[in-house]
PDB file of C-alpha atoms in Angstrom:
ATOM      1  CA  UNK A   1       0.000   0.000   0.000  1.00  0.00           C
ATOM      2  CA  UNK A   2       3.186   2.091   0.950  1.00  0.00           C
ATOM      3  CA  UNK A   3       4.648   1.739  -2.180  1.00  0.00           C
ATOM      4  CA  UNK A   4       1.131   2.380  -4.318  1.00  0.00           C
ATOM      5  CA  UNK A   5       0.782   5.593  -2.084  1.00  0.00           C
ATOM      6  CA  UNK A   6       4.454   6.753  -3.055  1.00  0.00           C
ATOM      7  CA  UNK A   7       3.550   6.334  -6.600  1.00  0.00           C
ATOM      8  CA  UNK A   8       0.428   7.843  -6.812  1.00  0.00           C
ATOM      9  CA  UNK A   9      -1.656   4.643  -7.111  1.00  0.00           C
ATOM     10  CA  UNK A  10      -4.195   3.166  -4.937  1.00  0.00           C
ATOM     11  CA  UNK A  11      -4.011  -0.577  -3.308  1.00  0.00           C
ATOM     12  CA  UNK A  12      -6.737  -2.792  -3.691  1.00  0.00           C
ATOM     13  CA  UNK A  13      -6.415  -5.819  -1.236  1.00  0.00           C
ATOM     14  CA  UNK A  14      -8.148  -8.482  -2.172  1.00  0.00           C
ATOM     15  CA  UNK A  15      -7.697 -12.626  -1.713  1.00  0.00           C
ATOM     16  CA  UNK A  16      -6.311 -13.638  -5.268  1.00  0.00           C
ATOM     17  CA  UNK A  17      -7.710 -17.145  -4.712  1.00  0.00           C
ATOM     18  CA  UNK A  18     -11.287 -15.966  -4.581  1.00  0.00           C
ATOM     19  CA  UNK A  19     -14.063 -16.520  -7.267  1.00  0.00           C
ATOM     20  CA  UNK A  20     -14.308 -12.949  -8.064  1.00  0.00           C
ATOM     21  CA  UNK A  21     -10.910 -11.550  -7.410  1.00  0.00           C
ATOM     22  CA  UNK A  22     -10.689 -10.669 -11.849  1.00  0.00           C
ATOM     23  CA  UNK A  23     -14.369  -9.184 -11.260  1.00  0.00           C
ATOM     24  CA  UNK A  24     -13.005  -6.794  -8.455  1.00  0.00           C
ATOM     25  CA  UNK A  25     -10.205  -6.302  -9.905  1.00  0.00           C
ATOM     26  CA  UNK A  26     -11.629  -5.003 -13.045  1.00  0.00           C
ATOM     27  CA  UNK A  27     -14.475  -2.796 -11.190  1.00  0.00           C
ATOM     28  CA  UNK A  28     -11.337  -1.143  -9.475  1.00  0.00           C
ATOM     29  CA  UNK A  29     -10.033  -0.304 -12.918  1.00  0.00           C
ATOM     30  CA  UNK A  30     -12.727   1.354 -14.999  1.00  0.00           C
ATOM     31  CA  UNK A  31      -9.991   2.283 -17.650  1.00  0.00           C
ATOM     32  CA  UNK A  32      -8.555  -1.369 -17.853  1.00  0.00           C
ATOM     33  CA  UNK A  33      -4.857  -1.808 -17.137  1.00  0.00           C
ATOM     34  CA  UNK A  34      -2.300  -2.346 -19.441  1.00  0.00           C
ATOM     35  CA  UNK A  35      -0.007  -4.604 -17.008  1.00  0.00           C
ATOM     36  CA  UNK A  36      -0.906  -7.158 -15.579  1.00  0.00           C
ATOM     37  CA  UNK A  37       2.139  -8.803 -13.186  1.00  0.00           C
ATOM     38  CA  UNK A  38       1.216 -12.464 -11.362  1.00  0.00           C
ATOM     39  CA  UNK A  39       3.607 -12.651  -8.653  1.00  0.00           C
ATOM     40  CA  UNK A  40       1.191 -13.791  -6.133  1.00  0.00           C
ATOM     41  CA  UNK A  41       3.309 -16.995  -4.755  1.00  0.00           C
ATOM     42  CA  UNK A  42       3.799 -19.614  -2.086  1.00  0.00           C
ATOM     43  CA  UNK A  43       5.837 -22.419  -1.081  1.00  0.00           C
ATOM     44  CA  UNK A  44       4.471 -25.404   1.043  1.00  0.00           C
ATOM     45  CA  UNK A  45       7.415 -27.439   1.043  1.00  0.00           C
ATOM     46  CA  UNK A  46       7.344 -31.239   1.737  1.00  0.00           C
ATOM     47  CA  UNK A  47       8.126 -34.342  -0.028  1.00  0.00           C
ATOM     48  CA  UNK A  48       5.580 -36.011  -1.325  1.00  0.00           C
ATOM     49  CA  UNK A  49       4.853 -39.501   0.397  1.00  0.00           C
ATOM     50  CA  UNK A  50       4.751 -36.681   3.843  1.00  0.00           C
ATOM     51  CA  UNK A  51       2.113 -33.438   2.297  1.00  0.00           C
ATOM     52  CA  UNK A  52      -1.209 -33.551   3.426  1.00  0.00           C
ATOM     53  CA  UNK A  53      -3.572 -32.486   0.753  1.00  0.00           C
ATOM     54  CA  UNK A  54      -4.301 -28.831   1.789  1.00  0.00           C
ATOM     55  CA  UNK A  55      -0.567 -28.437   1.558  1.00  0.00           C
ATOM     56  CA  UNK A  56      -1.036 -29.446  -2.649  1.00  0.00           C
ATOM     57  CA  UNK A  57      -3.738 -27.824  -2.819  1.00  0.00           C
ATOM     58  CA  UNK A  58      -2.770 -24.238  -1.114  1.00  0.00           C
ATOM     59  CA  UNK A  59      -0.189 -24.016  -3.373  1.00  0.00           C
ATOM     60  CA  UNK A  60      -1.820 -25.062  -6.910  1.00  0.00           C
ATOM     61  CA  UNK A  61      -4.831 -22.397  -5.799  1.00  0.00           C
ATOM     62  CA  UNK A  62      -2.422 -19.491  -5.547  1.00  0.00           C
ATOM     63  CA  UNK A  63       0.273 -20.085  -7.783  1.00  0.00           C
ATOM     64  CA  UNK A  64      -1.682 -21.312 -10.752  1.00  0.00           C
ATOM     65  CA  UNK A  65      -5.611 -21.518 -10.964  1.00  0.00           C
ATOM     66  CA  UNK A  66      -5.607 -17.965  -9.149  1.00  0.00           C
ATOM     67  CA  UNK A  67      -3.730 -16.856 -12.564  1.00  0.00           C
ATOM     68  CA  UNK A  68      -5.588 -18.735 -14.633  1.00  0.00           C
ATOM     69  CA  UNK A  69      -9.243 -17.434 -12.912  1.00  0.00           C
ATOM     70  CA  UNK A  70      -8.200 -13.752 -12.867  1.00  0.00           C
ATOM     71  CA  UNK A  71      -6.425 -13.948 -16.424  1.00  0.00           C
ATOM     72  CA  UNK A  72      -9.640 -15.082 -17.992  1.00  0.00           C
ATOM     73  CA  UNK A  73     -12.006 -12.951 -16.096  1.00  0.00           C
ATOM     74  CA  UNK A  74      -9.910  -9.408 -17.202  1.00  0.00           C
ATOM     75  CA  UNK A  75      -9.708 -10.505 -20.442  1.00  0.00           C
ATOM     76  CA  UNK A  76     -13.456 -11.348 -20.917  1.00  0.00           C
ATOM     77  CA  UNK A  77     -14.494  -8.612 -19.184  1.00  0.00           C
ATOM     78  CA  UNK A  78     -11.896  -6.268 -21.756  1.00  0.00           C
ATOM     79  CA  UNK A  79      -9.924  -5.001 -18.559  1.00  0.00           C
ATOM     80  CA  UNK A  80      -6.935  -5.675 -20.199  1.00  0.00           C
ATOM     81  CA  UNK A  81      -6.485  -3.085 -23.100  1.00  0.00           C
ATOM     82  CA  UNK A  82      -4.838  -3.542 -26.377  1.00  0.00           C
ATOM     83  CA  UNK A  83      -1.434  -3.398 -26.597  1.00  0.00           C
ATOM     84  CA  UNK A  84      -1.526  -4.672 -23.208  1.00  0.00           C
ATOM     85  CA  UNK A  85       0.898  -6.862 -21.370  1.00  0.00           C
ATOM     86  CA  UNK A  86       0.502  -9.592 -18.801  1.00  0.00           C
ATOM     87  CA  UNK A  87       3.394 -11.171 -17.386  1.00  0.00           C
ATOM     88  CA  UNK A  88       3.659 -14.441 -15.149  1.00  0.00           C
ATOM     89  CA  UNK A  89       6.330 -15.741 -12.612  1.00  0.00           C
ATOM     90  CA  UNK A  90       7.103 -19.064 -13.386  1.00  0.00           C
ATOM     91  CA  UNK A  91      10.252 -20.865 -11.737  1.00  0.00           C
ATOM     92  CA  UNK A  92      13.293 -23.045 -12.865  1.00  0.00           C
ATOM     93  CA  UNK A  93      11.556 -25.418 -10.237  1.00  0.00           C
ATOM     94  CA  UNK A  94       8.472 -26.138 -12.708  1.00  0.00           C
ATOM     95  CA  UNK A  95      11.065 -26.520 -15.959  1.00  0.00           C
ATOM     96  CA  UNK A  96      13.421 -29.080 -13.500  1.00  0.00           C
ATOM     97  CA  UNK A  97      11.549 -30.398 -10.676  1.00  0.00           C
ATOM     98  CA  UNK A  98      13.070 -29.966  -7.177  1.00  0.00           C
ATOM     99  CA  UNK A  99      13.356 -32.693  -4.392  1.00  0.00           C
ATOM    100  CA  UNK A 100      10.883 -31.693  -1.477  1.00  0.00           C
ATOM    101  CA  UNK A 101       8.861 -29.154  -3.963  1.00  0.00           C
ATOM    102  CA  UNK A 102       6.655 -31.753  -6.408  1.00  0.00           C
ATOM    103  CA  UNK A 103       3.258 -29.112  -5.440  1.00  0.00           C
ATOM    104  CA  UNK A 104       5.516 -25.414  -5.737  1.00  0.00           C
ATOM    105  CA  UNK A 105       7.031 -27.326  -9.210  1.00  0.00           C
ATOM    106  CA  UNK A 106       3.720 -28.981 -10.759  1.00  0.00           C
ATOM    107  CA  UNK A 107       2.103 -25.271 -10.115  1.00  0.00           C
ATOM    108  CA  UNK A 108       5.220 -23.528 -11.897  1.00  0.00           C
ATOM    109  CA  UNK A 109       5.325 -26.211 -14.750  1.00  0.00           C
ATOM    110  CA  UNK A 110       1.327 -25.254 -15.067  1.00  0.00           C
ATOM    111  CA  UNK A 111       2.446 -21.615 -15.590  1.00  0.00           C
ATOM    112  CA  UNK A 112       4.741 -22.273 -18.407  1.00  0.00           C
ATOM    113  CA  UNK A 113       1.873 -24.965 -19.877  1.00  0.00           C
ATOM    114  CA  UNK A 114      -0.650 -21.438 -19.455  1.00  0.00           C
ATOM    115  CA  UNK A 115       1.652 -19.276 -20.997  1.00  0.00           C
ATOM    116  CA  UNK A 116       2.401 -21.222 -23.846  1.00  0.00           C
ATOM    117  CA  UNK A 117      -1.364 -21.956 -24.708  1.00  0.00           C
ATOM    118  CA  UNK A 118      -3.001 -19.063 -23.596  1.00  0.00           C
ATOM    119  CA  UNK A 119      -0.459 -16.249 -25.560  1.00  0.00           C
ATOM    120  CA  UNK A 120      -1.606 -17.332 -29.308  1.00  0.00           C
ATOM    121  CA  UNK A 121      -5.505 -16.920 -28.406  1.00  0.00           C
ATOM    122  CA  UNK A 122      -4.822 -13.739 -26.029  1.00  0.00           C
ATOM    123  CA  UNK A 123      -3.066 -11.689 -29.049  1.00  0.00           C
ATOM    124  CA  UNK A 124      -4.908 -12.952 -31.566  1.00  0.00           C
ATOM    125  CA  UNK A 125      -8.498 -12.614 -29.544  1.00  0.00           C
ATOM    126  CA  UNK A 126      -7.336  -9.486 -27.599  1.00  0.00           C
ATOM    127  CA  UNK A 127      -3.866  -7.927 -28.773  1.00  0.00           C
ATOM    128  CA  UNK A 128      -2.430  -8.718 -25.742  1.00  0.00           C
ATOM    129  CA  UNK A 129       1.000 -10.666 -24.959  1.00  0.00           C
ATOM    130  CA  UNK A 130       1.613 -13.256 -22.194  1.00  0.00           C
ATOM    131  CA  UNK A 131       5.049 -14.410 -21.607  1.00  0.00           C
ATOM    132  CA  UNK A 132       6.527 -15.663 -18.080  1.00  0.00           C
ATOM    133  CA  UNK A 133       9.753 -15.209 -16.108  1.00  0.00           C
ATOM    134  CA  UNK A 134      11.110 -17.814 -14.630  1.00  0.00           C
ATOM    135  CA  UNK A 135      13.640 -17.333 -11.686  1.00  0.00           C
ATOM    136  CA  UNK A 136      16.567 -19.532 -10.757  1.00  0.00           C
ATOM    137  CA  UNK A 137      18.189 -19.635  -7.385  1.00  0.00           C
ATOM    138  CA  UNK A 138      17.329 -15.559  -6.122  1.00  0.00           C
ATOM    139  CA  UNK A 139      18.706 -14.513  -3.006  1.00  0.00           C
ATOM    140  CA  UNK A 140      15.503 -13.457  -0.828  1.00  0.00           C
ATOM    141  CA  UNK A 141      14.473 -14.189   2.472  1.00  0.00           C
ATOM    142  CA  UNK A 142      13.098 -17.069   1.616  1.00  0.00           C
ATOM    143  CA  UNK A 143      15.546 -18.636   0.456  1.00  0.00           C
ATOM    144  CA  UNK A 144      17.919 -17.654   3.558  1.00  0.00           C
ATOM    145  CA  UNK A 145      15.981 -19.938   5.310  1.00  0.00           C
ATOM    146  CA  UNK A 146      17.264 -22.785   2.954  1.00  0.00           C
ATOM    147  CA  UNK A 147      19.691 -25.166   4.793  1.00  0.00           C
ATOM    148  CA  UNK A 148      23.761 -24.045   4.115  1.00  0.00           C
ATOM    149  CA  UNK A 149      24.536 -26.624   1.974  1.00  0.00           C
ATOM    150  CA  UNK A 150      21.984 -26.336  -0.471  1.00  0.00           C
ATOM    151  CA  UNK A 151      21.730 -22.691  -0.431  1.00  0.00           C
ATOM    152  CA  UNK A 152      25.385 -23.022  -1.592  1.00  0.00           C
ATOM    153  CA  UNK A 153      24.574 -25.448  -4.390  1.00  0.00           C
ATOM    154  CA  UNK A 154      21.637 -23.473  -5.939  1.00  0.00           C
ATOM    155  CA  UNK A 155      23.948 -20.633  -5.551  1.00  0.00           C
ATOM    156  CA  UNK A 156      26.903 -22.082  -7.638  1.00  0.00           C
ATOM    157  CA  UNK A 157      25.243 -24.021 -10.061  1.00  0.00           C
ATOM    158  CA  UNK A 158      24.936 -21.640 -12.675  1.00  0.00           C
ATOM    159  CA  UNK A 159      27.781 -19.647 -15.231  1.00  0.00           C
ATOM    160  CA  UNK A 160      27.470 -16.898 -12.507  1.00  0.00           C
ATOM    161  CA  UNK A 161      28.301 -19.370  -9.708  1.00  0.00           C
ATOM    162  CA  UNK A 162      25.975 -16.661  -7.863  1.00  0.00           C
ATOM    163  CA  UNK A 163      22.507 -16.442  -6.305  1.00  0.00           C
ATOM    164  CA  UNK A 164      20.716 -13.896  -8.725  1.00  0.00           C
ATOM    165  CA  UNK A 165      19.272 -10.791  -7.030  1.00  0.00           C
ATOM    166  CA  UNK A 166      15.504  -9.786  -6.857  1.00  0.00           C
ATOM    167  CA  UNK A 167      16.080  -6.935  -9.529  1.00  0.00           C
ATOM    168  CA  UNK A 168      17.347  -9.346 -11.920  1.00  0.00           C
ATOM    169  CA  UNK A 169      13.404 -10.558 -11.674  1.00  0.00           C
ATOM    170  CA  UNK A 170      11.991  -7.205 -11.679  1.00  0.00           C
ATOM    171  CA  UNK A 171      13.980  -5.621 -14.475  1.00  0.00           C
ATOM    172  CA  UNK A 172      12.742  -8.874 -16.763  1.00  0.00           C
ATOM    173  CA  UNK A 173       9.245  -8.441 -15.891  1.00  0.00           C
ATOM    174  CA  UNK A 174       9.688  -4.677 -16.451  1.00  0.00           C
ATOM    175  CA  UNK A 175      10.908  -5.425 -20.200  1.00  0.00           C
ATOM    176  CA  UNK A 176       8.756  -8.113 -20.630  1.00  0.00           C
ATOM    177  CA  UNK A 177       5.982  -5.796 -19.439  1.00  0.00           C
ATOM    178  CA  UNK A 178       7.277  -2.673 -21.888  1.00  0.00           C
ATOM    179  CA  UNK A 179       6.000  -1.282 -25.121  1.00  0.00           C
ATOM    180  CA  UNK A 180       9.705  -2.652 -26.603  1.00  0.00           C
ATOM    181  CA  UNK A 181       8.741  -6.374 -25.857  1.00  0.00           C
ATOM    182  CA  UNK A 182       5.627  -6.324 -28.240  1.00  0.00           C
ATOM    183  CA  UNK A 183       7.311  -8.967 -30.315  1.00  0.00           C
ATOM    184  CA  UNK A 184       7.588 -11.451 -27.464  1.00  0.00           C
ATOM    185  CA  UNK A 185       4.935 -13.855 -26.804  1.00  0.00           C
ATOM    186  CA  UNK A 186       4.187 -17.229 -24.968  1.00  0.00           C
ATOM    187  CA  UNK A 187       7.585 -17.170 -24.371  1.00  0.00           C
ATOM    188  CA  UNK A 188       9.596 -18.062 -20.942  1.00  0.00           C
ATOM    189  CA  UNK A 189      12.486 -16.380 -19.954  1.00  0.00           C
ATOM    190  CA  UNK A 190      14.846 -17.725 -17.604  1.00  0.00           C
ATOM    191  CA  UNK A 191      16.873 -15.308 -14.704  1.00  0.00           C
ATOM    192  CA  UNK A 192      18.860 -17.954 -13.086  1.00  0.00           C
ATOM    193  CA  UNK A 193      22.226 -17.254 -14.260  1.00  0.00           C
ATOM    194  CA  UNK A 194      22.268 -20.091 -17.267  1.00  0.00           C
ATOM    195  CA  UNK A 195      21.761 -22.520 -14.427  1.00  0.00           C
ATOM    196  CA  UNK A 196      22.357 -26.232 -15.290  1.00  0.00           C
ATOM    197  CA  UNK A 197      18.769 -27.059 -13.678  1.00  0.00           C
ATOM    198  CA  UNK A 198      15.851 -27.497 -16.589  1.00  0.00           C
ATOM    199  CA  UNK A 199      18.902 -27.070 -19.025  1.00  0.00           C
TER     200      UNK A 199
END
């Protein structure tokens, strides 16, 4: 809200999992919007055999039918205008798989799977692009709660033998959400440093 204040823009909270989250969000924009950013995101990490089904299912609500509810609502509804852009976060978890992850990955993967379907019928039906970013190993809070030593391999398993930064993410969805990028779409592009994961 901070951050919409400093910019001039309003916040509209609202639970992104809910039926009519693309219906509110489009009331709150009587002009349409010509960005659209799904960075909504959670991890319920377990392995498999161990996660209790609300644990699956948390995460496949928010990271991937949330996107794919709101995405068709604003579109239907014409809230996104032409020309516009709408940009997704994928992962290099849904393009590689990752031990302890199989519900964060199968929810990424379905982003890529939405992207690459969706994009044709979204500039051809609306003259709007969809691509997704998909982040390797980012150095974030979250992921300084990862145990040492495999913080340390995500970090140097990549050309940069680095962790990649949150701005890396940001300035990709910026392009990717530009005027300049009009010639991109249902495309993926990976920020993880040319990491050997998904390679």
């Amino acid at each position: 809200r901070r951050a919409a204040e400093r910019l001039g823009g309003t916040a509209l909270a609202l639970d992104i999992t809910a039926a009519d989250a693309g219906e509110r969000i489009a009331a709150a924009l009587p002009g349409g919007l010509d960005v659209l950013v799904h960075n909504a995101g959670i991890t319920r990490d377990r392995r498999l055999v161990n996660m209790p089904a609300d644990r699956w299912s948390s995460v496949l609500d928010v990271n991937l039918a949330s996107v794919l509810r709101t995405t068709d609502a604003l579109l239907a509804a014409g809230a996104v205008n032409r020309g516009g852009r709408i940009v997704a976060t994928a992962s290099i978890a849904g393009l590689a798989g990752n031990a302890g992850q199989t519900n964060y990955g199968a929810s990424k993967a379905g982003i890529v799977g939405l992207v690459r379907s969706l994009a044709p019928r979204a500039l051809a039906g609306h003259g709007v692009t969809l691509n997704a970013v998909a982040p390797g190993f980012i150095e974030t809070r979250m992921t300084a709660a990862v145990p040492l030593f495999i913080r340390e391999a995500g970090r140097r398993m990549n050309s940069l033998a680095q962790g990649g930064l949150p701005v890396d993410v940001a300035e990709t969805t910026a392009w990717l959400a530009h005027p300049a990028s009009g010639a991109v779409n249902g495309q993926v592009v990976r920020v993880c440093g040319q990491s050997l994961l998904g390679a």
